[in-house]
mmCIF file of C-alpha atoms in Angstrom:
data_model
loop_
_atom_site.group_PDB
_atom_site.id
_atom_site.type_symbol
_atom_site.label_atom_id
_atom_site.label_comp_id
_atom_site.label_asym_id
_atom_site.label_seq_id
_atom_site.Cartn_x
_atom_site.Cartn_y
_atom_site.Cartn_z
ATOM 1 C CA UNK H 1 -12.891 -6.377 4.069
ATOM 2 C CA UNK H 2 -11.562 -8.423 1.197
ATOM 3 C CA UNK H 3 -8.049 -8.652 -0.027
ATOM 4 C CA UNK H 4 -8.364 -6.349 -2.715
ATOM 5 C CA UNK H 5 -9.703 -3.530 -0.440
ATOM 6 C CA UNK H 6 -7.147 -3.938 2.221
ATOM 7 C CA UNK H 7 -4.063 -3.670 -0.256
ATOM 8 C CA UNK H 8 -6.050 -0.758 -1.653
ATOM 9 C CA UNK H 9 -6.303 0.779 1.689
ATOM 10 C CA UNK H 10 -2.738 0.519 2.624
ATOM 11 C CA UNK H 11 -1.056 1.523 -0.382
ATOM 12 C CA UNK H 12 -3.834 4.876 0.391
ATOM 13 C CA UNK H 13 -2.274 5.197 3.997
ATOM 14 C CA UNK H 14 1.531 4.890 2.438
ATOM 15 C CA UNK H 15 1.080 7.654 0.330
ATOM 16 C CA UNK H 16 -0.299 9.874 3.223
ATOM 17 C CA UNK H 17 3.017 8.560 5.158
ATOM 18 C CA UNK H 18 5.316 9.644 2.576
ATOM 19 C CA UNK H 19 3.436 12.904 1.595
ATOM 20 C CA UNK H 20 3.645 13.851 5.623
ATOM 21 C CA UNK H 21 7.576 13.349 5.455
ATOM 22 C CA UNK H 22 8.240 14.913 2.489
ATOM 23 C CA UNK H 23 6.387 18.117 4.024
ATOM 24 C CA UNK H 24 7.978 17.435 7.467
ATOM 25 C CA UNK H 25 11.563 17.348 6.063
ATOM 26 C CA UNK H 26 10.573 20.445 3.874
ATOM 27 C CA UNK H 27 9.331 22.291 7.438
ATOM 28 C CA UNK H 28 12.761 21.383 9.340
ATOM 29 C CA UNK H 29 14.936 21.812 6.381
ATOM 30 C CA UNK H 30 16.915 24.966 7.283
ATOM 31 C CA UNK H 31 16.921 24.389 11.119
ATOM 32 C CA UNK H 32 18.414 20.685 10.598
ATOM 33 C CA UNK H 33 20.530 21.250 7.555
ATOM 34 C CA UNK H 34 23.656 21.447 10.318
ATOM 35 C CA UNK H 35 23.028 18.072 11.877
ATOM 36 C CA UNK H 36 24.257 15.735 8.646
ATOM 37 C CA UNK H 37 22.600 12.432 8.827
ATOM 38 C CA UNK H 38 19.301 14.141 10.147
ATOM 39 C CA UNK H 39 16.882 16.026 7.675
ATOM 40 C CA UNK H 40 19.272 18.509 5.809
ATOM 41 C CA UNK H 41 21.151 15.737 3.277
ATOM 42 C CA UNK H 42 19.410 12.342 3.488
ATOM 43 C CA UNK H 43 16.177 12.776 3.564
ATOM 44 C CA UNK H 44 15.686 14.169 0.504
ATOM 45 C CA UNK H 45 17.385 11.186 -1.880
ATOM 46 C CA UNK H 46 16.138 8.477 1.364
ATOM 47 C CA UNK H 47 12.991 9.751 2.906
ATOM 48 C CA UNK H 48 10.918 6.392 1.860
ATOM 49 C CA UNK H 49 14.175 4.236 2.570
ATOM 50 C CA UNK H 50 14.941 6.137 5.994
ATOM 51 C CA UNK H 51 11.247 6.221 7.106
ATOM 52 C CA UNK H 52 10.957 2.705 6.804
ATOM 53 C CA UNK H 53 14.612 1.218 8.718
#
């Protein structure tokens, strides 16, 4: 696998990543909206920034 391919191939796997978040935070939003600092407030603004600490 060449360079080009690999980069290709990761930035493919990122964007399945952040696509699974986004529909887990969605999923959990009303049961963790009480627990601030989980899924209710941050994630939404953070989720790439939070999934990646």
């Amino acid at each position: 696998m060449d360079g080009e391919s690999f980069i290709e191939l990761a930035v493919h796997m990122e964007h399945i990543a952040f696509a699974h978040d986004i529909a887990f935070a969605h999923c959990n939003r009303g049961r963790m909206a009480h627990r601030p600092g989980w899924f209710g407030d941050g994630m939404g603004k953070y989720g790439l920034a939070s999934r990646k600490l």
